PDB file of C-alpha atoms in Angstrom:
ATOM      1  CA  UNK A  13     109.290 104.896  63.170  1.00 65.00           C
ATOM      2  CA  UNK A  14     112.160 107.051  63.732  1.00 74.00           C
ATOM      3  CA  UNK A  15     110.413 109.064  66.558  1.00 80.00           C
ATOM      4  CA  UNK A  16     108.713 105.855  67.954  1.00 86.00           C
ATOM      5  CA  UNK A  17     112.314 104.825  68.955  1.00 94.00           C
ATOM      6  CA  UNK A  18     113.867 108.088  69.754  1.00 96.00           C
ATOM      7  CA  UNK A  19     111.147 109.195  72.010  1.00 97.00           C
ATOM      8  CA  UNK A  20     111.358 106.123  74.178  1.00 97.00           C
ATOM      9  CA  UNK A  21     115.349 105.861  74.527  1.00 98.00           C
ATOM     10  CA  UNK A  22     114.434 109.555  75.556  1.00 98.00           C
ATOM     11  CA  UNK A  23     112.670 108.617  78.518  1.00 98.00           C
ATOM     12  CA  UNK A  24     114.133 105.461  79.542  1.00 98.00           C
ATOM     13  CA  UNK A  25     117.449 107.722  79.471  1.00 98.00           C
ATOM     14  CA  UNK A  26     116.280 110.429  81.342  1.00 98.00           C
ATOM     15  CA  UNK A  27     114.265 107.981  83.662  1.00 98.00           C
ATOM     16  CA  UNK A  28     117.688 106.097  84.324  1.00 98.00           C
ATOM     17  CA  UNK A  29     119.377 108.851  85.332  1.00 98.00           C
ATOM     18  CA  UNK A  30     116.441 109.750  87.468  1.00 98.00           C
ATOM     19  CA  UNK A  31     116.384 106.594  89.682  1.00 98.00           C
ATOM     20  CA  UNK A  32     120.079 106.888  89.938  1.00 97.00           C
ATOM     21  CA  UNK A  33     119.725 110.598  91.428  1.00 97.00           C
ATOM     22  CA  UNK A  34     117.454 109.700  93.332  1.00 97.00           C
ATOM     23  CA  UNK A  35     119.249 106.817  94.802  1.00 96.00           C
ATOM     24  CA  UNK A  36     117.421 104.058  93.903  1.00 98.00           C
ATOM     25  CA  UNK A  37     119.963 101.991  92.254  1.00 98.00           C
ATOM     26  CA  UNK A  38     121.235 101.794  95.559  1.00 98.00           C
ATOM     27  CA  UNK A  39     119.546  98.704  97.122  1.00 98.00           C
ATOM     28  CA  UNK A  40     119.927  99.903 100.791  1.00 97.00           C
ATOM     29  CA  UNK A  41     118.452 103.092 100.044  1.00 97.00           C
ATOM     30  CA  UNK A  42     115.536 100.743  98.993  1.00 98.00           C
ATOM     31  CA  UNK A  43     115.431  98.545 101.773  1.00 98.00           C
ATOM     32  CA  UNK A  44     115.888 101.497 103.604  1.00 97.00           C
ATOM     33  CA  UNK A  45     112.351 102.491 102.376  1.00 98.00           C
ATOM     34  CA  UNK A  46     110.206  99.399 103.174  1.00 98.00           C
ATOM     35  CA  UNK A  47     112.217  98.668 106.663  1.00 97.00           C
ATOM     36  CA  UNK A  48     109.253 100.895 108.067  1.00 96.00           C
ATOM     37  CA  UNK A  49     108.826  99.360 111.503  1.00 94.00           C
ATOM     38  CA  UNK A  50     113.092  99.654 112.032  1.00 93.00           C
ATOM     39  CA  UNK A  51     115.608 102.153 111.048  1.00 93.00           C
ATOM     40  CA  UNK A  52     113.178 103.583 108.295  1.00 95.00           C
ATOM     41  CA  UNK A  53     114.551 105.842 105.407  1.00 96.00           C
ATOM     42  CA  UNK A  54     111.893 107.844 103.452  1.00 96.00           C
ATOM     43  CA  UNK A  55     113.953 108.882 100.283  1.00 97.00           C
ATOM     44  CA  UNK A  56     111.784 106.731  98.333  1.00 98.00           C
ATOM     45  CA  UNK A  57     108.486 108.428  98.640  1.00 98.00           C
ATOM     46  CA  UNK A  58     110.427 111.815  98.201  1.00 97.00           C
ATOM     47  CA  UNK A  59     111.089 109.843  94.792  1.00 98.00           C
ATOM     48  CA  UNK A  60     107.442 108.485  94.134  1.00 98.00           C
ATOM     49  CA  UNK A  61     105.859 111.750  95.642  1.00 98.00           C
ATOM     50  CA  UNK A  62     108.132 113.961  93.028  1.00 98.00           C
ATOM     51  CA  UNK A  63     107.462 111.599  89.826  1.00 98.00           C
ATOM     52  CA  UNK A  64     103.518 111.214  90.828  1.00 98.00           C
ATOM     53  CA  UNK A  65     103.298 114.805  90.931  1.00 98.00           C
ATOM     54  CA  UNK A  66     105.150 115.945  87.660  1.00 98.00           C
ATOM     55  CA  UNK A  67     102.918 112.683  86.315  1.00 98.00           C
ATOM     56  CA  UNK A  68      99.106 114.060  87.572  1.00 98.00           C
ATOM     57  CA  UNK A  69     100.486 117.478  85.803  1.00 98.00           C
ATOM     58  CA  UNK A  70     100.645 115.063  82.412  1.00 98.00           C
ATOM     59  CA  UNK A  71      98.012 113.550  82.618  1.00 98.00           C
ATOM     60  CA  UNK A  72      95.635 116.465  83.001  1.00 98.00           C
ATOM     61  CA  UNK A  73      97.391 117.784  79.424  1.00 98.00           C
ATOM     62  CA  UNK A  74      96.974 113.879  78.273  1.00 98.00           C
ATOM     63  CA  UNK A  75      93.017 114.780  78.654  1.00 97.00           C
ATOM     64  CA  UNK A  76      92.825 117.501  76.255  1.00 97.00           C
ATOM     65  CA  UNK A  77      94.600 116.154  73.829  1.00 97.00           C
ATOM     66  CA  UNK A  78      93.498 113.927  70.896  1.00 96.00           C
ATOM     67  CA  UNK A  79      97.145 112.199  70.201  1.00 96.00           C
ATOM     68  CA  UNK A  80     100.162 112.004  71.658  1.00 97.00           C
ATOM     69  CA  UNK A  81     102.724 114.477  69.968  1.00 95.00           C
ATOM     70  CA  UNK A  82     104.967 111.867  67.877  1.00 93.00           C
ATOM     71  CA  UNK A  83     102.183 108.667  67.597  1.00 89.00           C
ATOM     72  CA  UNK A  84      98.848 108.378  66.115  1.00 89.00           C
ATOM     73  CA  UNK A  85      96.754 107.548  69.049  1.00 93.00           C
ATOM     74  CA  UNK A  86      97.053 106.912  72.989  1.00 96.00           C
ATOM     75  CA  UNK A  87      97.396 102.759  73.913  1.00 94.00           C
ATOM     76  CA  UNK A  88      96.532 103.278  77.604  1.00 95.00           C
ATOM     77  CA  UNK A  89      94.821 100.468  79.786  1.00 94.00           C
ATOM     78  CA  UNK A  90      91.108 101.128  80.952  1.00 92.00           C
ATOM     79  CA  UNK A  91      91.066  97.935  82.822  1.00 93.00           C
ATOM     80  CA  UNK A  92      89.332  99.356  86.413  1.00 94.00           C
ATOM     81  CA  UNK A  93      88.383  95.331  87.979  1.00 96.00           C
ATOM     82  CA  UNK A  94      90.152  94.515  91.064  1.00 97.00           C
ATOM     83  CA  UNK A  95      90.632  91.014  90.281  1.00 98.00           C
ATOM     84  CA  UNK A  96      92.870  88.449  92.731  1.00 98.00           C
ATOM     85  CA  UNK A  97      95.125  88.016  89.916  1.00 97.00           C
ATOM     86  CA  UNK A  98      96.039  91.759  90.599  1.00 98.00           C
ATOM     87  CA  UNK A  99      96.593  91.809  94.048  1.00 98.00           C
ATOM     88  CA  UNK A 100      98.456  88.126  94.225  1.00 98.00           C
ATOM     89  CA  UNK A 101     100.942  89.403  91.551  1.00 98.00           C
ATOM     90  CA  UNK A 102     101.308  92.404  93.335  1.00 98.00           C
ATOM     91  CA  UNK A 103     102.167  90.672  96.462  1.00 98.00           C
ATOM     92  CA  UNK A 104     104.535  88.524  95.559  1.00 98.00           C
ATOM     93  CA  UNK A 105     106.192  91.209  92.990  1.00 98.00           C
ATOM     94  CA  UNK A 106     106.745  93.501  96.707  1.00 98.00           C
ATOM     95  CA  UNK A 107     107.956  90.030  98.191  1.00 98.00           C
ATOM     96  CA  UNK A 108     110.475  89.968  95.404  1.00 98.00           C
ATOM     97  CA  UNK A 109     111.261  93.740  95.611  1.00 98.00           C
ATOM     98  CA  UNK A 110     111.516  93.702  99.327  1.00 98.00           C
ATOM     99  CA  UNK A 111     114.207  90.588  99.193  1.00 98.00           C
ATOM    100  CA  UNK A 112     116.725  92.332  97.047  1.00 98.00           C
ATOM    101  CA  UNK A 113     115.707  95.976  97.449  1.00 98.00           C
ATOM    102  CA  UNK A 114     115.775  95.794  93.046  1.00 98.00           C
ATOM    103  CA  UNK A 115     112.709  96.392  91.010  1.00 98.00           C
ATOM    104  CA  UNK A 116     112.660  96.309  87.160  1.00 98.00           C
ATOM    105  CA  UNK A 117     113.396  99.915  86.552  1.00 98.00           C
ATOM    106  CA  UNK A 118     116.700 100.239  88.925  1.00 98.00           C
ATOM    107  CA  UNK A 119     117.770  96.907  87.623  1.00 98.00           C
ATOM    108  CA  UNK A 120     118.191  97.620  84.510  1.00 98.00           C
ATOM    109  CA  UNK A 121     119.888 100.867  85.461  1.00 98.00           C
ATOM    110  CA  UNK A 122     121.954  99.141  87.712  1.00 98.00           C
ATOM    111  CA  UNK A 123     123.481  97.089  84.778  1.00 98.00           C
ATOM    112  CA  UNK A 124     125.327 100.561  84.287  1.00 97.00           C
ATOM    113  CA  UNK A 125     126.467 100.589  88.094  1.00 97.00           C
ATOM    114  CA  UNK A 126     127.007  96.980  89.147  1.00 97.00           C
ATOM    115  CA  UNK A 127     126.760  95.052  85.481  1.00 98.00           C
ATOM    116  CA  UNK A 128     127.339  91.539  87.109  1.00 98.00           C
ATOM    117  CA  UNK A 129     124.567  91.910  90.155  1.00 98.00           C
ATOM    118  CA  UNK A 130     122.312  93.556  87.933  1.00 98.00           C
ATOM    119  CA  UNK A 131     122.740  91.187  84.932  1.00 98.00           C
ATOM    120  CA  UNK A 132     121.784  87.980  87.363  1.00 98.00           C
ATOM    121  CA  UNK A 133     118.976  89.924  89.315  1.00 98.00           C
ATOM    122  CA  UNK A 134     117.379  91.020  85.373  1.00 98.00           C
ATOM    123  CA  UNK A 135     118.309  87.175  84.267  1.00 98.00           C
ATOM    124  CA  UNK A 136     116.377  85.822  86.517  1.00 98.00           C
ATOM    125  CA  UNK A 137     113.661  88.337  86.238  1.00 98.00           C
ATOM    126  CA  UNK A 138     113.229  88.025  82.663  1.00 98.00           C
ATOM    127  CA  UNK A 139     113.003  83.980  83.057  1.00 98.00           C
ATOM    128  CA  UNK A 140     109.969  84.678  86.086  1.00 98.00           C
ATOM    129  CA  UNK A 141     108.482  86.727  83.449  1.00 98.00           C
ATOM    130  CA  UNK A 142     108.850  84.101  80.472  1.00 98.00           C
ATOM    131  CA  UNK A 143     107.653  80.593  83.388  1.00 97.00           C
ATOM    132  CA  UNK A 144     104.493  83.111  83.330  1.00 97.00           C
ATOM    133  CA  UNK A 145     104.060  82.867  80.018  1.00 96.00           C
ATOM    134  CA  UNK A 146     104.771  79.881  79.702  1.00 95.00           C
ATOM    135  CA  UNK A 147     102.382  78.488  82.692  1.00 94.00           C
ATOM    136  CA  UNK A 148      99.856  80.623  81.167  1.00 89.00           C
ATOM    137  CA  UNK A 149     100.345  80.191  77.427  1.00 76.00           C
ATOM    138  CA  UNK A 150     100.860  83.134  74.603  1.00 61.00           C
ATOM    139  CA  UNK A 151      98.714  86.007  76.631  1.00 48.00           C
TER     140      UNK A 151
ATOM    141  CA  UNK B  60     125.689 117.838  93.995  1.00 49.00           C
ATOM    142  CA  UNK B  61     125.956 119.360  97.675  1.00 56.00           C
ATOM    143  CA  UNK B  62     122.105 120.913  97.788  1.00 62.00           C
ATOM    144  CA  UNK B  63     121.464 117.409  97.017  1.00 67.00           C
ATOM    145  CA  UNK B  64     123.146 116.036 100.121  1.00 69.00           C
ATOM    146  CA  UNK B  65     120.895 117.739 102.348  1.00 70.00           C
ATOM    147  CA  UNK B  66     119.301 115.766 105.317  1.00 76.00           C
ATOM    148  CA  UNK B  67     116.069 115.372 106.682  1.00 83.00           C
ATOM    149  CA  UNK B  68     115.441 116.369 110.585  1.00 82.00           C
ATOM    150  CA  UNK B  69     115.067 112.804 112.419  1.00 81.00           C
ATOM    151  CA  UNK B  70     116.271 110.806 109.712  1.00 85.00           C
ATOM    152  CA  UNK B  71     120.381 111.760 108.975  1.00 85.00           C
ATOM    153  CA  UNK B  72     120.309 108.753 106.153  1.00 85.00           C
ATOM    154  CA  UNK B  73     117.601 110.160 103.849  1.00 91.00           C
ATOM    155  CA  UNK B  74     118.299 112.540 101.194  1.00 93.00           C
ATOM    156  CA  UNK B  75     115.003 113.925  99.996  1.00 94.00           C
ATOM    157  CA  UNK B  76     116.662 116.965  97.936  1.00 95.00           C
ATOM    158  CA  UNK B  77     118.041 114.330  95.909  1.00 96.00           C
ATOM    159  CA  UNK B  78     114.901 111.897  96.165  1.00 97.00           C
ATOM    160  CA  UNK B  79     112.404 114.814  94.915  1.00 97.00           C
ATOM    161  CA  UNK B  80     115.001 115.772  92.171  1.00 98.00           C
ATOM    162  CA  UNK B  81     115.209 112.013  91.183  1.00 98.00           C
ATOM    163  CA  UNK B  82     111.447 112.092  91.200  1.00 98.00           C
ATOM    164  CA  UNK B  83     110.842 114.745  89.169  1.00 98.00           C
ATOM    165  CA  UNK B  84     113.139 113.022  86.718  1.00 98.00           C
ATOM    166  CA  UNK B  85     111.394 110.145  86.831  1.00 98.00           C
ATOM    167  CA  UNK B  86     108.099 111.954  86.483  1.00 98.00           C
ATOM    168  CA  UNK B  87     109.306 113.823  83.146  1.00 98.00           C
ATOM    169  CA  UNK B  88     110.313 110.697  81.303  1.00 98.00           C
ATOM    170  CA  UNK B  89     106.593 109.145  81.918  1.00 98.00           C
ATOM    171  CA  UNK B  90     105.565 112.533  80.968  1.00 98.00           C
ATOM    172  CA  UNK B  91     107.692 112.088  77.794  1.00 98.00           C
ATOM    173  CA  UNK B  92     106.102 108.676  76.737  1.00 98.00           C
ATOM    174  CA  UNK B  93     102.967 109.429  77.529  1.00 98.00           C
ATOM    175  CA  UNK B  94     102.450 113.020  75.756  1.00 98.00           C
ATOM    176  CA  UNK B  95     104.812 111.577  73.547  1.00 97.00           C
ATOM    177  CA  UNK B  96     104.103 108.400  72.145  1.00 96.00           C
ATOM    178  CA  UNK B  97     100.804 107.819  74.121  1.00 97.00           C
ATOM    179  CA  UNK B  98     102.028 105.049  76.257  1.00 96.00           C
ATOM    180  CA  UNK B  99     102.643 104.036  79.858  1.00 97.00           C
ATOM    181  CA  UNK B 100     106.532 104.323  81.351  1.00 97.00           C
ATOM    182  CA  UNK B 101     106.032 100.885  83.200  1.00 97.00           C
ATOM    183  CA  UNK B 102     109.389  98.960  82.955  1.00 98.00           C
ATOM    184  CA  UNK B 103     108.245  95.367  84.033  1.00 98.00           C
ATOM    185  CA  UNK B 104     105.573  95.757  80.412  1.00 97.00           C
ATOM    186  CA  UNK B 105     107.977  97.186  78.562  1.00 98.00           C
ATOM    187  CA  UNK B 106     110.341  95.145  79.125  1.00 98.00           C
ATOM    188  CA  UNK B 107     107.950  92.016  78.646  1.00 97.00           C
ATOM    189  CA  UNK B 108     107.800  92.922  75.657  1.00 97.00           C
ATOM    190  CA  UNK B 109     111.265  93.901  74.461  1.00 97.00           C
ATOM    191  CA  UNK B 110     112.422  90.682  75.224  1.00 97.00           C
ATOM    192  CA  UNK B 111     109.151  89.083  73.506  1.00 95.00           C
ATOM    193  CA  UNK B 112     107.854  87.700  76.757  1.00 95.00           C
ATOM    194  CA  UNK B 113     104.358  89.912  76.333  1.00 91.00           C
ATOM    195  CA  UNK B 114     102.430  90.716  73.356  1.00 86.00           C
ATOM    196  CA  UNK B 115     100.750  94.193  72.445  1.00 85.00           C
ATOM    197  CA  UNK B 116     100.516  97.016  70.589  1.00 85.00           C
ATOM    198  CA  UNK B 117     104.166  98.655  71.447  1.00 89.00           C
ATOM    199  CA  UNK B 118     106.621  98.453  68.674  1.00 91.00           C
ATOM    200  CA  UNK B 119     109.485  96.687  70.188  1.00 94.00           C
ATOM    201  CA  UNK B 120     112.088  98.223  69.209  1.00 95.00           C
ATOM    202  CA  UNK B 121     110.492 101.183  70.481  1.00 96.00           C
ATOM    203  CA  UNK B 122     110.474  98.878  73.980  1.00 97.00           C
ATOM    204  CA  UNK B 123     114.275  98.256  73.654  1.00 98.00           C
ATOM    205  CA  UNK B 124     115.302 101.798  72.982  1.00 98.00           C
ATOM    206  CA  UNK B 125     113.350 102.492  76.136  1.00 98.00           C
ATOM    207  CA  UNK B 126     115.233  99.755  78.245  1.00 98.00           C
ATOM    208  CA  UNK B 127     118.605 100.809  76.817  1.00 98.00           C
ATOM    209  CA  UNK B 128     117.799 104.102  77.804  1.00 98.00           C
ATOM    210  CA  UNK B 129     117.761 103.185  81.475  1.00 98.00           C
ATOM    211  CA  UNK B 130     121.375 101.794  81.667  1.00 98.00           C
ATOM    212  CA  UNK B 131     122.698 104.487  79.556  1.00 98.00           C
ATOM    213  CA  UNK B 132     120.677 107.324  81.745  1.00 98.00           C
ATOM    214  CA  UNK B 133     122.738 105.600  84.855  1.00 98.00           C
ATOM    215  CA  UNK B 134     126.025 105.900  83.560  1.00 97.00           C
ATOM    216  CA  UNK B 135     125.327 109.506  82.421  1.00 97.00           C
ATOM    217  CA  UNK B 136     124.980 110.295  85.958  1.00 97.00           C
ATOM    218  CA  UNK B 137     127.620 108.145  87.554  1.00 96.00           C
ATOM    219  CA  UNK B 138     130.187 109.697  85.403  1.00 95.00           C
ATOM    220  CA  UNK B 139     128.983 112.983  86.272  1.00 94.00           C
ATOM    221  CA  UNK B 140     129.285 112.826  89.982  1.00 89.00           C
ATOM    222  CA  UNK B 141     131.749 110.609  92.553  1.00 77.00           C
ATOM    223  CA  UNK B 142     129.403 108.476  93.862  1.00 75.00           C
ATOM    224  CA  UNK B 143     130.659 104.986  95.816  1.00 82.00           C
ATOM    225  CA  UNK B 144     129.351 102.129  94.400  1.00 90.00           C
ATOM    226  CA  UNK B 145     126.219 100.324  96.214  1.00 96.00           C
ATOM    227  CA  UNK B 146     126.693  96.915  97.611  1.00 97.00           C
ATOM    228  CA  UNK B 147     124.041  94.299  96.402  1.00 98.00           C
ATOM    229  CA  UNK B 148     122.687  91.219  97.636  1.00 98.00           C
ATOM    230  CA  UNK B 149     124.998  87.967  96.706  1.00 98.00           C
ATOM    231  CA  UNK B 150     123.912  85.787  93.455  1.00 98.00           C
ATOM    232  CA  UNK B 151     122.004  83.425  95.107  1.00 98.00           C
ATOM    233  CA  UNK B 152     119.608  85.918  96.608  1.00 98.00           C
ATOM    234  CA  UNK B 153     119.461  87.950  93.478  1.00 98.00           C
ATOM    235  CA  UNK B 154     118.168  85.246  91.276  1.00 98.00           C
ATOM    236  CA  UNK B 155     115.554  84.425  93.816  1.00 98.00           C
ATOM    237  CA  UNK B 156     114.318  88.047  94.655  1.00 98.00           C
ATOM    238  CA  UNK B 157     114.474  88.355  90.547  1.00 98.00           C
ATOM    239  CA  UNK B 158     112.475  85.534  89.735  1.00 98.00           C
ATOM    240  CA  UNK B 159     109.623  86.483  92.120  1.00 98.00           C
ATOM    241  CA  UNK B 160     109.657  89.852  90.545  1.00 98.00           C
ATOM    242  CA  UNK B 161     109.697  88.386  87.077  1.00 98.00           C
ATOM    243  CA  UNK B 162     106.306  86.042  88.214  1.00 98.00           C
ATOM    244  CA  UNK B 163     104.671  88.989  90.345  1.00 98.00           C
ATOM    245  CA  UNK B 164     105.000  92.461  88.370  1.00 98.00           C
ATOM    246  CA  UNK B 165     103.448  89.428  84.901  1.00 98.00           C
ATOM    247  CA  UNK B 166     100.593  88.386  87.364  1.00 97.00           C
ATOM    248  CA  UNK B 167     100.455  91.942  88.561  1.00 98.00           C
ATOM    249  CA  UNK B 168     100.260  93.479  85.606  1.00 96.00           C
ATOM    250  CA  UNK B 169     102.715  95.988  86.580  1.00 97.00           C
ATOM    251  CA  UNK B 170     105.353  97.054  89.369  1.00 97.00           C
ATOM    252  CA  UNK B 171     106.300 100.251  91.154  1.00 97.00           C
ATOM    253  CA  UNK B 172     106.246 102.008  87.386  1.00 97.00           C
ATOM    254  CA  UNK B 173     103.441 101.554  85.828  1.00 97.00           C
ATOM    255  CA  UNK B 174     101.232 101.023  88.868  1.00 98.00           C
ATOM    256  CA  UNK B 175     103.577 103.239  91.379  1.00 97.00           C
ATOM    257  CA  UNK B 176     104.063 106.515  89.143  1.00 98.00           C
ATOM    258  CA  UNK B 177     101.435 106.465  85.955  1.00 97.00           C
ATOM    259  CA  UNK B 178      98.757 104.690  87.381  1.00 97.00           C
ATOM    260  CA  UNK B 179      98.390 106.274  90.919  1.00 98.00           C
ATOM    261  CA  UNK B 180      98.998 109.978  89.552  1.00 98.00           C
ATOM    262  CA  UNK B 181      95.946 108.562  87.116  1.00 97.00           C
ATOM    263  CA  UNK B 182      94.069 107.872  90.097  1.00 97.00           C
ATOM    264  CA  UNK B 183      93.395 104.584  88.237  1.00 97.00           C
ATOM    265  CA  UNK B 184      92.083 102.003  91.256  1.00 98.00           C
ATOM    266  CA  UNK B 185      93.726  99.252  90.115  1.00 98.00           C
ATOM    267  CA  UNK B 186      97.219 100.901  90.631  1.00 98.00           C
ATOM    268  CA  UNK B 187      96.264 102.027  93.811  1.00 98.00           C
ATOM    269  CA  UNK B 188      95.315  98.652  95.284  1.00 98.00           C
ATOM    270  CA  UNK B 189      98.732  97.477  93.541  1.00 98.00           C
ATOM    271  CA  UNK B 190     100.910  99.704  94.942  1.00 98.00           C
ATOM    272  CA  UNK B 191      99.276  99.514  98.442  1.00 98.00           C
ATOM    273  CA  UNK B 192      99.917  95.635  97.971  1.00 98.00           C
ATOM    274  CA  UNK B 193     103.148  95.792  96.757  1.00 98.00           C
ATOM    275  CA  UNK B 194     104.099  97.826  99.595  1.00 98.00           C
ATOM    276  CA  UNK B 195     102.838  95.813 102.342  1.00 98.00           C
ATOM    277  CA  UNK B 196     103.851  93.221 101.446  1.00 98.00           C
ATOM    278  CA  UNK B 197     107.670  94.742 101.316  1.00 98.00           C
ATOM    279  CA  UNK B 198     107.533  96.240 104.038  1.00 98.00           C
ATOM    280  CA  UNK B 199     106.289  92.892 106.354  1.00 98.00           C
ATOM    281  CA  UNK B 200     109.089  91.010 104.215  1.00 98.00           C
ATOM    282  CA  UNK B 201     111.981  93.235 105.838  1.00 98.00           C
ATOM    283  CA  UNK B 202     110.240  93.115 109.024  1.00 98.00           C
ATOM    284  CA  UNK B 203     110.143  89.135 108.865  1.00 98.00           C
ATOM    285  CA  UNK B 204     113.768  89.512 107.213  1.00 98.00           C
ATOM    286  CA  UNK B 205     115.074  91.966 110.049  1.00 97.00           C
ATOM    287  CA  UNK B 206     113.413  89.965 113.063  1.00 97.00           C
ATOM    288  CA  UNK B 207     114.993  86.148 111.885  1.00 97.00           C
ATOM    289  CA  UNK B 208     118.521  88.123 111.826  1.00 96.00           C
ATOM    290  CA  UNK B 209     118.429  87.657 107.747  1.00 96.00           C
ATOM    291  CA  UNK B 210     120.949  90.476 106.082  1.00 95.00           C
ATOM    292  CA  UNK B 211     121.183  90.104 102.751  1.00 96.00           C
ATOM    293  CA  UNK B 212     123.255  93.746 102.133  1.00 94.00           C
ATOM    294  CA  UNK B 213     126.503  94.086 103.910  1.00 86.00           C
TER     295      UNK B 213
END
């Protein structure tokens, strides 16, 4: 139990203090990013293209192994369908993410940077993610 | 932090020293979870379900420590180095741009962390088509944004 807890404040620390480095608590540097066709700033896939490839490393060791190092077994999703549900979410969700220059990860590092922008941005994230649930019943 | 300032030929705003650094960062904490506890670093599920919002398999307290984590990672750096404080977008426009995130990354299954970094270094397809959607669609939203004169960052 202890290690199922350590492990993850673990990572969400040192992924915190990742998006922060790499500057995407920072909203412009975001905006920045997806302003492609305008005064474009490609930090962000220096970001992506750094944590993808330490990630590919991973999961080539994740394929040889039988268990993850502190848990009994992996819980990883198999799902492969390409289903409208997928792509719909994911089109508003880069509406959303476009709008504010915020996703979920820098937001809730941002409550470290900006606690009163942050805290209404992951508000009213957290109460799109419960009118899902809601809409859609206990999924 | 002055490697970390360098600048990219054609583009004096970027900073990918400090991006790829980030990155890499970023890359060893889904490392971390995954080798680790055998699970996927996406924050939109995790936090689903720290706050109860998603059922599953992940302990959540296991799901909080992780979201704690993330503020606390932040301030580790902030009080390390002199960095200026970014400027957001006002209320108003955060609660939208939050809400549609909230509804999306739920519908999506997933946002730019667990589709962005551990599902496309998976090679899984669904990620990819998420994070090629997610992206076009952000990038046509600042383009409509830019072209109707709407500035939401100061």
């Amino acid at each position: 139990m202890m290690r199922e807890t350590l492990v993850p404040l673990a990572s969400g620390t040192i992924f915190g203090a990742g998006l922060t480095i790499g500057g995407m608590t920072d909203p412009a540097r975001v905006r920045g990013f997806l302003d492609l066709f305008g005064d474009w700033d490609p930090t962000l896939a220096f970001v992506m293209g750094g944590a993808v490839l330490v990630m590919a490393l991973a999961w080539t060791m994740q394929r040889k192994m039988l268990r993850p190092f502190f848990g009994d077994g992996f819980a990883l999703p198999d799902r492969s369908d390409i289903t409208p549900r997928l792509i719909g979410g994911s089109a508003l969700f880069g509406i959303g993410w476009a709008i504010a220059g915020l996703c979920p990860g820098p937001s809730f590092a941002a409550l470290a940077i900006a606690p009163a922008s942050a805290a209404i941005f992951v508000t009213a994230m957290l109460g799109g993610m419960l009118l899902v649930r809601l809409v859609e019943g206990q999924g | 932090m002055t490697l970390l300032d360098s600048s990219l030929p054609g583009f004096p705003d970027a900073a990918p020293l400090a991006g790829l650094a980030g990155g890499v960062l970023i890359g060893l904490a889904a490392a971390l979870m995954l080798l680790g506890v055998g699970r996927i670093a996406g924050v939109s599920g995790i936090a689903a379900r720290a706050f109860g919002l998603a059922s599953g398999s992940q302990p959540r307290l296991g799901a909080w420590a992780f979201i704690i984590g993330l503020p606390l990672g932040a301030l580790i750096v902030t009080s390390l180095t002199a960095a200026s404080t970014p400027a957001f977008a006002n209320p108003v426009t955060l609660a939208m741009a939050g809400v549609i995130v909230g509804v999306g990354t739920r519908i999506g299954s997933g946002c730019t962390s667990g589709h962005g970094v551990c599902g496309m270094s998976r090679l899984s397809q669904r990620s990819l088509v998420a994070t090629a959607t997610f992206m076009a669609t952000g990038f046509a939203t600042v383009a409509a944004m830019n072209a109707l004169g709407i500035a939401v960052l100061p």
